[in-house]
Amino acid sequence: MRDAPQELLPAYDPNLRGATRGPRAACLLATRRAEDIHGLPRGLLTAIALSESGLHAHALSIRGTPHYPADVDEARRLLRQARGSVMAGCMQVNARVHARGEDWPLDPFTAADWAGGVLARWARENNGSWTEALRRWHGASPGNTRSLVCRVRAKLEVTNPGSDLFQSTRCPEATAQRLRNDAEAHLQTAEAQAGRRGVASAAAGF
């Protein structure tokens, strides 16, 4: 997991980054593309990003305190100055462990590519279990797996309505509805920022 992330293959439109109009749009386009490239279940990586960062490319959690910088330059400054634990970017990558002083977690396309590859590999190593891949992603103990899966499942019901992933896990409906409402709000913001053309381009892999 500590290796430097590789670029998405096949190469994508270099204008895609510049076409985004906000941090949530960038995160959305990146996760949807990475899902396609790495063969993840549709909507899964976007659901995880919603759970991790609210689908925000510049999000930082510094010693457990959330920050949502307005632009990537401010995010980089905060990351450089931070002391202690830092979770960074769209996928909330552990910057101290995996980035080792670099700021690549703040590039949503790089971070989503890396996360998608890691999750796909872990699922393969565990007989196709996305539950186990998700548990390892969060570093959750077996006892905390249910609450983690329920949180992502609620987001997935927004990013891919009708998905049967994680349906064997029983989740409290009151909590799930609150999580769905939150996911819908962030997803609508991201899609509005991206515009229809940007979302369609990401889905098509271009």
PDB file of C-alpha atoms in Angstrom:
ATOM      1  CA  MET A   1       0.000   0.000   0.000  1.00  0.00           C
ATOM      2  CA  ARG A   2       2.939   2.368   0.474  1.00  0.00           C
ATOM      3  CA  ASP A   3       4.053   2.306  -3.145  1.00  0.00           C
ATOM      4  CA  ALA A   4       3.543   5.491  -5.104  1.00  0.00           C
ATOM      5  CA  PRO A   5       0.221   5.340  -6.957  1.00  0.00           C
ATOM      6  CA  GLN A   6       0.223   4.706 -10.674  1.00  0.00           C
ATOM      7  CA  GLU A   7      -1.751   6.717 -13.198  1.00  0.00           C
ATOM      8  CA  LEU A   8      -5.034   5.414 -14.504  1.00  0.00           C
ATOM      9  CA  LEU A   9      -4.802   3.058 -17.465  1.00  0.00           C
ATOM     10  CA  PRO A  10      -5.779   3.432 -20.197  1.00  0.00           C
ATOM     11  CA  ALA A  11      -4.837   7.087 -20.291  1.00  0.00           C
ATOM     12  CA  TYR A  12      -7.751   9.424 -19.783  1.00  0.00           C
ATOM     13  CA  ASP A  13      -8.566  12.770 -21.332  1.00  0.00           C
ATOM     14  CA  PRO A  14      -5.990  15.228 -19.887  1.00  0.00           C
ATOM     15  CA  ASN A  15      -8.666  17.929 -19.989  1.00  0.00           C
ATOM     16  CA  LEU A  16     -10.861  16.031 -17.516  1.00  0.00           C
ATOM     17  CA  ARG A  17      -9.205  17.531 -14.426  1.00  0.00           C
ATOM     18  CA  GLY A  18      -9.524  21.043 -15.785  1.00  0.00           C
ATOM     19  CA  ALA A  19     -13.155  20.537 -16.755  1.00  0.00           C
ATOM     20  CA  THR A  20     -14.292  20.155 -13.163  1.00  0.00           C
ATOM     21  CA  ARG A  21     -15.799  23.144 -11.423  1.00  0.00           C
ATOM     22  CA  GLY A  22     -15.413  22.292  -7.775  1.00  0.00           C
ATOM     23  CA  PRO A  23     -13.879  19.849  -5.294  1.00  0.00           C
ATOM     24  CA  ARG A  24     -16.941  17.621  -5.106  1.00  0.00           C
ATOM     25  CA  ALA A  25     -17.219  17.405  -8.886  1.00  0.00           C
ATOM     26  CA  ALA A  26     -13.555  16.410  -9.106  1.00  0.00           C
ATOM     27  CA  CYS A  27     -13.998  13.695  -6.501  1.00  0.00           C
ATOM     28  CA  LEU A  28     -17.113  12.341  -8.224  1.00  0.00           C
ATOM     29  CA  LEU A  29     -15.510  12.179 -11.669  1.00  0.00           C
ATOM     30  CA  ALA A  30     -12.423  10.512 -10.213  1.00  0.00           C
ATOM     31  CA  THR A  31     -14.277   7.817  -8.275  1.00  0.00           C
ATOM     32  CA  ARG A  32     -16.589   6.936 -11.138  1.00  0.00           C
ATOM     33  CA  ARG A  33     -13.671   6.580 -13.497  1.00  0.00           C
ATOM     34  CA  ALA A  34     -11.675   4.467 -11.031  1.00  0.00           C
ATOM     35  CA  GLU A  35     -14.664   2.162 -10.518  1.00  0.00           C
ATOM     36  CA  ASP A  36     -14.693   1.482 -14.235  1.00  0.00           C
ATOM     37  CA  ILE A  37     -10.931   1.053 -14.595  1.00  0.00           C
ATOM     38  CA  HIS A  38     -10.564  -1.325 -11.642  1.00  0.00           C
ATOM     39  CA  GLY A  39     -13.789  -3.268 -12.140  1.00  0.00           C
ATOM     40  CA  LEU A  40     -15.377  -2.243  -8.845  1.00  0.00           C
ATOM     41  CA  PRO A  41     -19.126  -2.602  -8.313  1.00  0.00           C
ATOM     42  CA  ARG A  42     -20.829   0.480  -9.732  1.00  0.00           C
ATOM     43  CA  GLY A  43     -21.171   3.230  -7.155  1.00  0.00           C
ATOM     44  CA  LEU A  44     -18.998   1.556  -4.502  1.00  0.00           C
ATOM     45  CA  LEU A  45     -15.973   3.855  -4.568  1.00  0.00           C
ATOM     46  CA  THR A  46     -18.230   6.909  -4.814  1.00  0.00           C
ATOM     47  CA  ALA A  47     -20.164   5.643  -1.785  1.00  0.00           C
ATOM     48  CA  ILE A  48     -16.925   5.183   0.146  1.00  0.00           C
ATOM     49  CA  ALA A  49     -15.808   8.704  -0.798  1.00  0.00           C
ATOM     50  CA  LEU A  50     -19.159  10.065   0.376  1.00  0.00           C
ATOM     51  CA  SER A  51     -18.651   8.280   3.675  1.00  0.00           C
ATOM     52  CA  GLU A  52     -15.023   9.366   4.005  1.00  0.00           C
ATOM     53  CA  SER A  53     -14.962  12.985   2.852  1.00  0.00           C
ATOM     54  CA  GLY A  54     -18.468  13.959   1.786  1.00  0.00           C
ATOM     55  CA  LEU A  55     -17.119  13.627  -1.770  1.00  0.00           C
ATOM     56  CA  HIS A  56     -14.713  16.551  -1.248  1.00  0.00           C
ATOM     57  CA  ALA A  57     -11.343  16.502  -3.012  1.00  0.00           C
ATOM     58  CA  HIS A  58      -9.658  18.891  -0.550  1.00  0.00           C
ATOM     59  CA  ALA A  59     -11.015  17.461   2.706  1.00  0.00           C
ATOM     60  CA  LEU A  60      -8.569  17.005   5.570  1.00  0.00           C
ATOM     61  CA  SER A  61      -8.950  15.418   8.967  1.00  0.00           C
ATOM     62  CA  ILE A  62      -6.129  16.698  11.148  1.00  0.00           C
ATOM     63  CA  ARG A  63      -5.951  14.940  14.491  1.00  0.00           C
ATOM     64  CA  GLY A  64      -9.623  14.118  14.045  1.00  0.00           C
ATOM     65  CA  THR A  65     -10.725  17.687  13.262  1.00  0.00           C
ATOM     66  CA  PRO A  66     -12.306  18.098   9.798  1.00  0.00           C
ATOM     67  CA  HIS A  67     -11.232  20.866   7.423  1.00  0.00           C
ATOM     68  CA  TYR A  68     -12.693  21.687   4.002  1.00  0.00           C
ATOM     69  CA  PRO A  69     -10.302  24.137   2.292  1.00  0.00           C
ATOM     70  CA  ALA A  70     -11.723  26.191  -0.551  1.00  0.00           C
ATOM     71  CA  ASP A  71      -8.930  25.252  -2.951  1.00  0.00           C
ATOM     72  CA  VAL A  72      -6.109  22.770  -3.328  1.00  0.00           C
ATOM     73  CA  ASP A  73      -3.393  25.321  -2.538  1.00  0.00           C
ATOM     74  CA  GLU A  74      -4.919  25.952   0.874  1.00  0.00           C
ATOM     75  CA  ALA A  75      -5.285  22.200   1.385  1.00  0.00           C
ATOM     76  CA  ARG A  76      -1.605  21.672   0.563  1.00  0.00           C
ATOM     77  CA  ARG A  77      -0.601  24.405   3.003  1.00  0.00           C
ATOM     78  CA  LEU A  78      -2.622  22.827   5.809  1.00  0.00           C
ATOM     79  CA  LEU A  79      -1.210  19.408   4.988  1.00  0.00           C
ATOM     80  CA  ARG A  80       2.382  20.710   5.116  1.00  0.00           C
ATOM     81  CA  GLN A  81       1.810  22.445   8.441  1.00  0.00           C
ATOM     82  CA  ALA A  82      -0.125  19.623  10.082  1.00  0.00           C
ATOM     83  CA  ARG A  83       1.295  17.719  13.014  1.00  0.00           C
ATOM     84  CA  GLY A  84       0.107  14.299  14.039  1.00  0.00           C
ATOM     85  CA  SER A  85      -2.314  12.131  12.103  1.00  0.00           C
ATOM     86  CA  VAL A  86      -3.745  13.450   8.827  1.00  0.00           C
ATOM     87  CA  MET A  87      -6.360  11.877   6.568  1.00  0.00           C
ATOM     88  CA  ALA A  88      -6.353  13.665   3.235  1.00  0.00           C
ATOM     89  CA  GLY A  89      -8.452  14.182   0.152  1.00  0.00           C
ATOM     90  CA  CYS A  90     -11.393  12.618  -1.590  1.00  0.00           C
ATOM     91  CA  MET A  91     -10.615   9.125  -0.244  1.00  0.00           C
ATOM     92  CA  GLN A  92      -9.165  10.293   3.112  1.00  0.00           C
ATOM     93  CA  VAL A  93      -5.851   8.542   2.584  1.00  0.00           C
ATOM     94  CA  ASN A  94      -3.629   8.302   5.665  1.00  0.00           C
ATOM     95  CA  ALA A  95      -1.064  10.865   4.544  1.00  0.00           C
ATOM     96  CA  ARG A  96       1.529   9.962   7.168  1.00  0.00           C
ATOM     97  CA  VAL A  97       1.500   6.242   6.368  1.00  0.00           C
ATOM     98  CA  HIS A  98       0.883   6.125   2.629  1.00  0.00           C
ATOM     99  CA  ALA A  99       1.962   9.495   1.202  1.00  0.00           C
ATOM    100  CA  ARG A 100       5.092   9.972   3.324  1.00  0.00           C
ATOM    101  CA  GLY A 101       5.278  13.725   2.993  1.00  0.00           C
ATOM    102  CA  GLU A 102       3.859  13.938  -0.523  1.00  0.00           C
ATOM    103  CA  ASP A 103       0.538  15.590  -1.355  1.00  0.00           C
ATOM    104  CA  TRP A 104      -0.819  13.131  -3.957  1.00  0.00           C
ATOM    105  CA  PRO A 105      -3.872  12.242  -1.802  1.00  0.00           C
ATOM    106  CA  LEU A 106      -5.165  15.746  -2.633  1.00  0.00           C
ATOM    107  CA  ASP A 107      -5.306  14.867  -6.342  1.00  0.00           C
ATOM    108  CA  PRO A 108      -8.665  13.059  -6.524  1.00  0.00           C
ATOM    109  CA  PHE A 109      -7.812  11.180  -9.730  1.00  0.00           C
ATOM    110  CA  THR A 110      -4.585   9.783  -8.288  1.00  0.00           C
ATOM    111  CA  ALA A 111      -6.167   9.015  -4.913  1.00  0.00           C
ATOM    112  CA  ALA A 112      -9.219   7.311  -6.427  1.00  0.00           C
ATOM    113  CA  ASP A 113      -7.033   5.253  -8.765  1.00  0.00           C
ATOM    114  CA  TRP A 114      -4.906   4.105  -5.835  1.00  0.00           C
ATOM    115  CA  ALA A 115      -7.892   3.357  -3.619  1.00  0.00           C
ATOM    116  CA  GLY A 116      -9.708   1.494  -6.370  1.00  0.00           C
ATOM    117  CA  GLY A 117      -6.681  -0.688  -7.052  1.00  0.00           C
ATOM    118  CA  VAL A 118      -6.182  -1.480  -3.371  1.00  0.00           C
ATOM    119  CA  LEU A 119      -9.839  -2.382  -2.822  1.00  0.00           C
ATOM    120  CA  ALA A 120      -9.960  -4.565  -5.932  1.00  0.00           C
ATOM    121  CA  ARG A 121      -6.844  -6.444  -4.831  1.00  0.00           C
ATOM    122  CA  TRP A 122      -8.141  -6.987  -1.318  1.00  0.00           C
ATOM    123  CA  ALA A 123     -11.437  -8.306  -2.636  1.00  0.00           C
ATOM    124  CA  ARG A 124      -9.567 -10.778  -4.867  1.00  0.00           C
ATOM    125  CA  GLU A 125      -7.427 -11.885  -1.932  1.00  0.00           C
ATOM    126  CA  ASN A 126     -10.571 -12.567   0.107  1.00  0.00           C
ATOM    127  CA  ASN A 127     -12.596 -14.659  -2.347  1.00  0.00           C
ATOM    128  CA  GLY A 128     -14.352 -11.642  -3.809  1.00  0.00           C
ATOM    129  CA  SER A 129     -15.547 -10.289  -0.452  1.00  0.00           C
ATOM    130  CA  TRP A 130     -16.165  -6.551  -0.712  1.00  0.00           C
ATOM    131  CA  THR A 131     -17.109  -6.558   2.965  1.00  0.00           C
ATOM    132  CA  GLU A 132     -13.619  -7.723   3.897  1.00  0.00           C
ATOM    133  CA  ALA A 133     -12.027  -5.270   1.450  1.00  0.00           C
ATOM    134  CA  LEU A 134     -14.024  -2.455   3.040  1.00  0.00           C
ATOM    135  CA  ARG A 135     -13.074  -3.573   6.549  1.00  0.00           C
ATOM    136  CA  ARG A 136      -9.389  -3.558   5.633  1.00  0.00           C
ATOM    137  CA  TRP A 137      -9.704  -0.143   3.971  1.00  0.00           C
ATOM    138  CA  HIS A 138     -10.968   1.357   7.210  1.00  0.00           C
ATOM    139  CA  GLY A 139      -8.763  -0.758   9.457  1.00  0.00           C
ATOM    140  CA  ALA A 140     -11.902  -1.771  11.324  1.00  0.00           C
ATOM    141  CA  SER A 141     -11.957  -4.580  13.844  1.00  0.00           C
ATOM    142  CA  PRO A 142     -14.383  -7.446  13.150  1.00  0.00           C
ATOM    143  CA  GLY A 143     -16.648  -6.044  15.865  1.00  0.00           C
ATOM    144  CA  ASN A 144     -16.951  -2.693  14.072  1.00  0.00           C
ATOM    145  CA  THR A 145     -17.491  -4.114  10.601  1.00  0.00           C
ATOM    146  CA  ARG A 146     -21.295  -4.029  10.741  1.00  0.00           C
ATOM    147  CA  SER A 147     -21.556  -0.305  11.504  1.00  0.00           C
ATOM    148  CA  LEU A 148     -18.961   0.435   8.816  1.00  0.00           C
ATOM    149  CA  VAL A 149     -20.769  -1.625   6.181  1.00  0.00           C
ATOM    150  CA  CYS A 150     -24.110  -0.059   7.106  1.00  0.00           C
ATOM    151  CA  ARG A 151     -22.676   3.422   6.659  1.00  0.00           C
ATOM    152  CA  VAL A 152     -21.302   2.663   3.191  1.00  0.00           C
ATOM    153  CA  ARG A 153     -24.380   0.658   2.207  1.00  0.00           C
ATOM    154  CA  ALA A 154     -26.610   3.671   2.902  1.00  0.00           C
ATOM    155  CA  LYS A 155     -24.432   5.797   0.608  1.00  0.00           C
ATOM    156  CA  LEU A 156     -24.432   3.046  -2.032  1.00  0.00           C
ATOM    157  CA  GLU A 157     -28.231   3.073  -2.059  1.00  0.00           C
ATOM    158  CA  VAL A 158     -27.854   6.631  -3.386  1.00  0.00           C
ATOM    159  CA  THR A 159     -24.939   6.100  -5.788  1.00  0.00           C
ATOM    160  CA  ASN A 160     -26.378   2.864  -7.224  1.00  0.00           C
ATOM    161  CA  PRO A 161     -30.037   2.405  -6.257  1.00  0.00           C
ATOM    162  CA  GLY A 162     -31.046  -1.236  -6.327  1.00  0.00           C
ATOM    163  CA  SER A 163     -27.553  -2.598  -5.679  1.00  0.00           C
ATOM    164  CA  ASP A 164     -27.623  -5.860  -3.739  1.00  0.00           C
ATOM    165  CA  LEU A 165     -24.118  -5.346  -2.340  1.00  0.00           C
ATOM    166  CA  PHE A 166     -24.042  -5.653   1.477  1.00  0.00           C
ATOM    167  CA  GLN A 167     -27.754  -6.554   1.577  1.00  0.00           C
ATOM    168  CA  SER A 168     -27.062  -9.474   3.916  1.00  0.00           C
ATOM    169  CA  THR A 169     -26.056  -6.971   6.618  1.00  0.00           C
ATOM    170  CA  ARG A 170     -28.943  -5.775   8.781  1.00  0.00           C
ATOM    171  CA  CYS A 171     -28.833  -2.024   9.292  1.00  0.00           C
ATOM    172  CA  PRO A 172     -31.029   0.304  11.403  1.00  0.00           C
ATOM    173  CA  GLU A 173     -33.348   2.179   9.045  1.00  0.00           C
ATOM    174  CA  ALA A 174     -33.468   5.456  10.987  1.00  0.00           C
ATOM    175  CA  THR A 175     -29.703   5.865  10.760  1.00  0.00           C
ATOM    176  CA  ALA A 176     -29.658   4.703   7.135  1.00  0.00           C
ATOM    177  CA  GLN A 177     -32.192   7.346   6.106  1.00  0.00           C
ATOM    178  CA  ARG A 178     -30.127  10.135   7.648  1.00  0.00           C
ATOM    179  CA  LEU A 179     -27.032   8.862   5.837  1.00  0.00           C
ATOM    180  CA  ARG A 180     -28.923   8.641   2.541  1.00  0.00           C
ATOM    181  CA  ASN A 181     -30.171  12.200   2.893  1.00  0.00           C
ATOM    182  CA  ASP A 182     -26.631  13.422   3.503  1.00  0.00           C
ATOM    183  CA  ALA A 183     -25.323  11.454   0.515  1.00  0.00           C
ATOM    184  CA  GLU A 184     -28.043  12.788  -1.779  1.00  0.00           C
ATOM    185  CA  ALA A 185     -27.189  16.383  -0.882  1.00  0.00           C
ATOM    186  CA  HIS A 186     -23.456  15.958  -1.554  1.00  0.00           C
ATOM    187  CA  LEU A 187     -24.027  13.961  -4.738  1.00  0.00           C
ATOM    188  CA  GLN A 188     -26.401  16.586  -6.123  1.00  0.00           C
ATOM    189  CA  THR A 189     -23.811  19.289  -5.431  1.00  0.00           C
ATOM    190  CA  ALA A 190     -21.097  17.263  -7.169  1.00  0.00           C
ATOM    191  CA  GLU A 191     -23.225  16.536 -10.228  1.00  0.00           C
ATOM    192  CA  ALA A 192     -24.251  20.180 -10.503  1.00  0.00           C
ATOM    193  CA  GLN A 193     -20.600  21.269 -10.326  1.00  0.00           C
ATOM    194  CA  ALA A 194     -19.502  18.689 -12.884  1.00  0.00           C
ATOM    195  CA  GLY A 195     -22.329  19.268 -15.327  1.00  0.00           C
ATOM    196  CA  ARG A 196     -23.873  16.514 -17.395  1.00  0.00           C
ATOM    197  CA  ARG A 197     -21.038  16.421 -19.921  1.00  0.00           C
ATOM    198  CA  GLY A 198     -18.382  15.897 -17.275  1.00  0.00           C
ATOM    199  CA  VAL A 199     -20.300  13.112 -15.548  1.00  0.00           C
ATOM    200  CA  ALA A 200     -20.967  11.377 -18.853  1.00  0.00           C
ATOM    201  CA  SER A 201     -17.301  11.622 -19.870  1.00  0.00           C
ATOM    202  CA  ALA A 202     -16.153  10.036 -16.621  1.00  0.00           C
ATOM    203  CA  ALA A 203     -18.672   7.227 -16.938  1.00  0.00           C
ATOM    204  CA  ALA A 204     -17.523   6.543 -20.489  1.00  0.00           C
ATOM    205  CA  GLY A 205     -13.868   6.442 -19.467  1.00  0.00           C
ATOM    206  CA  PHE A 206     -12.780   9.457 -21.482  1.00  0.00           C
TER     207      PHE A 206
END
